[in-house]
XYZ file of C-alpha atoms in Angstrom:
233
model
C 59.713 91.934 157.958
C 56.092 90.831 158.054
C 56.361 89.332 161.517
C 57.974 86.073 162.601
C 55.945 83.259 161.047
C 56.590 82.126 157.474
C 54.176 83.566 154.901
C 53.702 82.741 151.235
C 54.094 86.224 149.785
C 56.074 88.215 152.358
C 59.551 88.199 153.881
C 59.535 87.101 157.536
C 62.112 86.557 160.260
C 61.445 82.801 160.432
C 61.994 82.377 156.712
C 65.225 84.397 156.885
C 66.556 82.423 159.851
C 65.557 79.022 158.479
C 67.298 79.733 155.191
C 70.527 80.627 157.009
C 70.253 77.608 159.322
C 69.688 75.227 156.432
C 72.818 76.536 154.741
C 74.945 76.158 157.877
C 73.777 72.703 159.055
C 73.364 71.325 155.507
C 69.778 70.100 155.842
C 66.271 71.659 155.809
C 65.333 73.315 159.097
C 61.959 74.193 160.621
C 62.036 76.582 163.584
C 59.499 76.855 166.398
C 59.382 80.450 167.584
C 58.485 81.911 170.961
C 55.301 83.452 169.589
C 53.749 85.260 166.663
C 54.764 88.846 166.039
C 53.211 91.632 164.002
C 54.881 93.444 161.137
C 56.713 96.504 162.434
C 57.374 95.357 166.001
C 60.834 94.592 167.402
C 62.531 92.047 169.637
C 65.689 92.563 171.657
C 65.367 88.912 172.662
C 63.618 86.132 170.774
C 63.927 82.370 171.163
C 63.456 79.655 168.552
C 64.231 75.943 168.668
C 65.013 73.448 165.913
C 66.359 69.919 165.503
C 69.654 69.107 163.815
C 72.179 66.302 163.511
C 74.949 68.784 162.737
C 78.221 68.381 164.628
C 78.879 72.124 164.777
C 79.423 73.037 168.469
C 76.615 75.178 169.883
C 78.974 77.967 170.899
C 80.168 78.282 167.281
C 76.725 78.219 165.702
C 75.936 81.957 166.151
C 79.167 82.960 164.405
C 78.451 80.662 161.472
C 74.815 81.797 161.215
C 75.510 85.512 161.378
C 77.644 85.330 158.238
C 74.493 84.227 156.379
C 72.018 86.652 157.997
C 71.173 90.254 157.037
C 72.469 92.961 159.415
C 69.083 93.487 161.074
C 68.783 89.878 162.315
C 71.426 88.513 164.708
C 71.785 85.210 166.536
C 73.447 85.961 169.880
C 73.456 82.559 171.571
C 72.780 78.861 170.957
C 72.441 76.026 173.445
C 71.296 72.437 173.492
C 67.957 71.808 175.195
C 66.017 68.744 176.288
C 63.755 66.846 173.879
C 60.554 68.259 175.343
C 61.582 71.910 175.020
C 59.328 74.136 172.945
C 60.131 77.815 172.480
C 56.515 78.865 172.943
C 55.091 76.066 175.096
C 57.954 76.099 177.622
C 57.861 79.878 178.112
C 56.739 80.915 181.619
C 56.642 84.696 181.169
C 57.469 87.502 178.735
C 58.314 91.177 179.158
C 57.457 93.879 176.635
C 57.969 97.606 176.448
C 55.904 100.085 174.499
C 57.760 103.338 173.842
C 55.990 106.629 173.131
C 57.747 109.823 172.071
C 55.428 112.417 173.572
C 56.381 115.759 172.067
C 54.942 118.227 169.588
C 58.010 117.841 167.352
C 59.001 114.371 166.173
C 62.590 113.157 166.469
C 64.033 111.575 163.283
C 66.453 109.422 165.313
C 63.513 107.357 166.602
C 61.797 106.624 163.295
C 60.304 103.092 163.374
C 61.270 102.686 167.052
C 58.595 104.712 168.876
C 55.080 105.976 168.420
C 55.256 109.748 168.030
C 52.315 111.130 169.972
C 51.997 114.918 169.983
C 49.152 115.417 172.474
C 50.098 115.697 176.136
C 49.883 112.501 178.196
C 49.624 112.380 181.994
C 52.078 109.683 183.158
C 50.699 109.584 186.727
C 47.137 108.934 185.559
C 48.411 106.294 183.130
C 50.153 104.526 186.026
C 46.958 104.537 188.084
C 45.251 102.765 185.190
C 48.197 100.405 184.601
C 47.959 99.154 188.194
C 44.524 97.703 187.391
C 45.967 95.336 184.780
C 48.054 93.509 187.387
C 46.647 90.128 188.418
C 44.827 87.251 186.741
C 41.970 88.475 184.563
C 39.978 87.619 181.479
C 41.545 89.990 178.942
C 38.982 89.421 176.163
C 38.561 93.214 175.852
C 42.254 93.440 174.964
C 42.339 90.782 172.242
C 42.118 91.559 168.541
C 39.442 89.892 166.445
C 40.410 86.667 164.744
C 42.237 85.079 167.677
C 41.621 81.355 168.132
C 42.968 80.834 171.663
C 41.184 78.425 174.014
C 41.093 80.970 176.853
C 41.550 84.730 177.140
C 42.580 84.532 180.814
C 46.121 85.770 181.413
C 48.191 86.867 184.413
C 49.990 90.221 184.414
C 52.773 90.300 187.014
C 53.832 93.895 186.539
C 52.757 96.970 184.559
C 54.678 100.217 184.920
C 54.619 103.576 183.159
C 57.900 105.487 183.244
C 58.625 108.938 181.843
C 61.982 110.490 181.053
C 61.787 113.730 179.132
C 59.583 113.197 176.080
C 59.843 109.404 176.388
C 56.997 107.498 178.026
C 57.701 103.792 178.392
C 55.083 101.187 179.281
C 56.687 98.029 180.715
C 54.536 94.938 181.113
C 55.369 91.370 182.182
C 52.931 88.468 182.014
C 52.643 84.713 181.684
C 51.465 85.185 178.107
C 49.704 87.688 175.877
C 46.759 87.562 173.495
C 46.874 88.711 169.880
C 47.630 92.488 169.908
C 47.091 92.525 173.691
C 50.065 94.730 174.590
C 49.318 97.167 171.773
C 45.656 97.434 172.872
C 46.759 97.817 176.477
C 49.118 100.626 175.389
C 46.398 102.271 173.313
C 44.066 102.176 176.312
C 46.687 103.760 178.585
C 47.275 106.474 175.993
C 43.533 107.203 175.968
C 43.647 107.396 179.769
C 46.683 109.700 179.685
C 44.855 112.003 177.297
C 41.708 112.049 179.463
C 39.477 110.156 177.042
C 39.036 107.202 179.410
C 38.973 107.687 183.214
C 41.692 105.674 184.957
C 39.179 104.057 187.300
C 37.194 102.721 184.330
C 39.947 100.279 183.281
C 38.764 97.681 185.813
C 35.250 97.976 184.307
C 36.621 97.497 180.796
C 38.469 94.343 181.879
C 35.357 92.974 183.595
C 33.118 93.861 180.628
C 35.221 91.790 178.164
C 34.086 94.033 175.297
C 36.861 95.000 172.842
C 34.894 98.099 171.799
C 35.278 99.619 175.273
C 39.093 99.479 175.314
C 41.389 101.925 173.530
C 42.747 101.725 170.016
C 45.452 99.278 168.997
C 48.666 101.284 169.357
C 51.008 101.522 166.363
C 53.359 98.517 166.010
C 56.683 100.364 165.856
C 56.627 101.287 169.559
C 56.476 97.672 170.731
C 59.569 95.673 171.672
C 59.837 92.201 173.176
C 62.475 92.638 175.906
C 62.812 89.292 177.666
C 61.539 85.712 177.582
C 61.770 83.509 180.651
C 62.113 79.709 180.842
C 62.576 77.262 183.716
C 65.632 75.543 182.309
C 68.258 73.571 184.233
C-alpha cells in the first residue's frame, strides 16, 4: 500500500477500506484517518471515522467489513462516537515503535518488518540520546521537507531504546508527530549508536532546527504505529 490517504494512481489503505465500507453500508463513504502514513510502514492500531445512516449494529460491522477486505487489512472494532469526533483532530497522543534487526546476517522471517542494520549499535548510548527528545521542543530538525504544518513544536512524553538479542526497539510516545519525524528520530539514534553523532549533541541538533544536522530518514519498514489515544467517554 502507498500509505493511508487516497491517491490517483496507487493503491492505499483508505481506498481499500472505503470501497469495502461503501459495499457494506450501501452508500458512498469518505473516511477521516488518524494521520498520514508512508508507503511501507505498518499499524497495529489505526483509527478512522465516517458517517453513515446504515442500521447495521456497530458490533457487527467489523465482521461484515472483513469479508470484503484483503487479508492484510482488518477492522477489529467499531463504535459510535459524538458528532464532533475527528480521528486526527481528537487524538491526544500516539505511540510508535521502530524496530532494528542489528546483526551481520539478516533474518528472512523479518522481511518488511524491520530495518536490517549490520553495523554494531550501542544501545546504552542510543538511550542517552533518546532521553534528550523528551519534553516540548521545536522539532524542525526532524521534519522532512514539504511539510505544511503551522508549527513544528511537539511534546514527546517518552522515548526508550530496548535491546533483546539482535533486536533494538525504539519506542516513542508524543502528542503528535511531524512528517517523517519518527523515522528521522530513529535515523539520528542509529547514527548515535554507531558513533557518528555524539549523544550529547542531540540537544544541539534540536535547538539548531536544521534538518541537515540530524540523521538520515530511517527505512519505512521498521516503523509501526502501536497505539492511538483519545479522551472519549
